[in-house]
Amino acid sequence: MAYIEWNEDLSVGVDLFNEDHKRLFEYINRLHQGMVTGLGTSSMTDILNGLVDYTMTHFDNEERMMIQHTYAGYEAHKKEHDTLVARVADFQTQLNSGRGSFSLALMGFLKDWLINHIMGTDLKYKDFFLEKGVK
Ligand code: FEO
């Protein structure tokens, strides 16, 4: 069983964003799998970098759509995105300087953050984009 699994309760109603979320889940699963099987730091770092790159892409996708449709919750939503990016960038810095390591605590943080963000924040735009005809 995967460490983190997407299900319909997590659907935000926009296909592109659902696909983005599924892909982010895949990255977290790959990281978790790598951690429990003892994958080397270099390969783990590659996966983490992939996760970070795709997270930025996804955040850009959402933010662009919010701006395009003048979504009222844009500023608060972007702030959450920026906070996560800063935290992960901080972890990357620690890792690159040899002060950080992959841990179950990190996996738990990423998993909880993503699920809580989708359920608590992304889902707020579901009806808004539906009304705008964005699918
Ligand atoms: Fe799907 Fe706001 O991240």
Coordinates of C-alpha atoms and ligand atoms in Angstrom, one line a residue, residues 12 17 20-21 24 58-59 62 66 77 81 113-114 117-118 121-122 125, ligand 1:
V12 CA -10.7 20.0 -6.3
F17 CA -4.8 20.4 -10.4
D20 CA -0.7 17.8 -10.3
H21 CA -1.7 16.6 -6.8
L24 CA 3.0 15.3 -6.0
H58 CA 1.8 23.3 -9.5
F59 CA 1.7 26.3 -7.3
E62 CA -3.0 27.4 -9.4
M66 CA -6.6 32.4 -9.5
H77 CA -3.6 30.9 -0.6
H81 CA 2.3 28.1 -0.9
W113 CA 1.0 19.5 4.7
L114 CA -0.2 18.4 1.3
H117 CA -3.6 22.1 2.2
I118 CA -5.7 20.3 -0.3
T121 CA -7.3 25.5 1.3
D122 CA -7.4 24.1 -2.2
Y125 CA -11.7 27.2 -4.8
Ligands
FEO1 FE1 -2.7 22.4 -4.8 FE2 -2.6 25.2 -3.3 O1 -1.8 23.7 -3.8

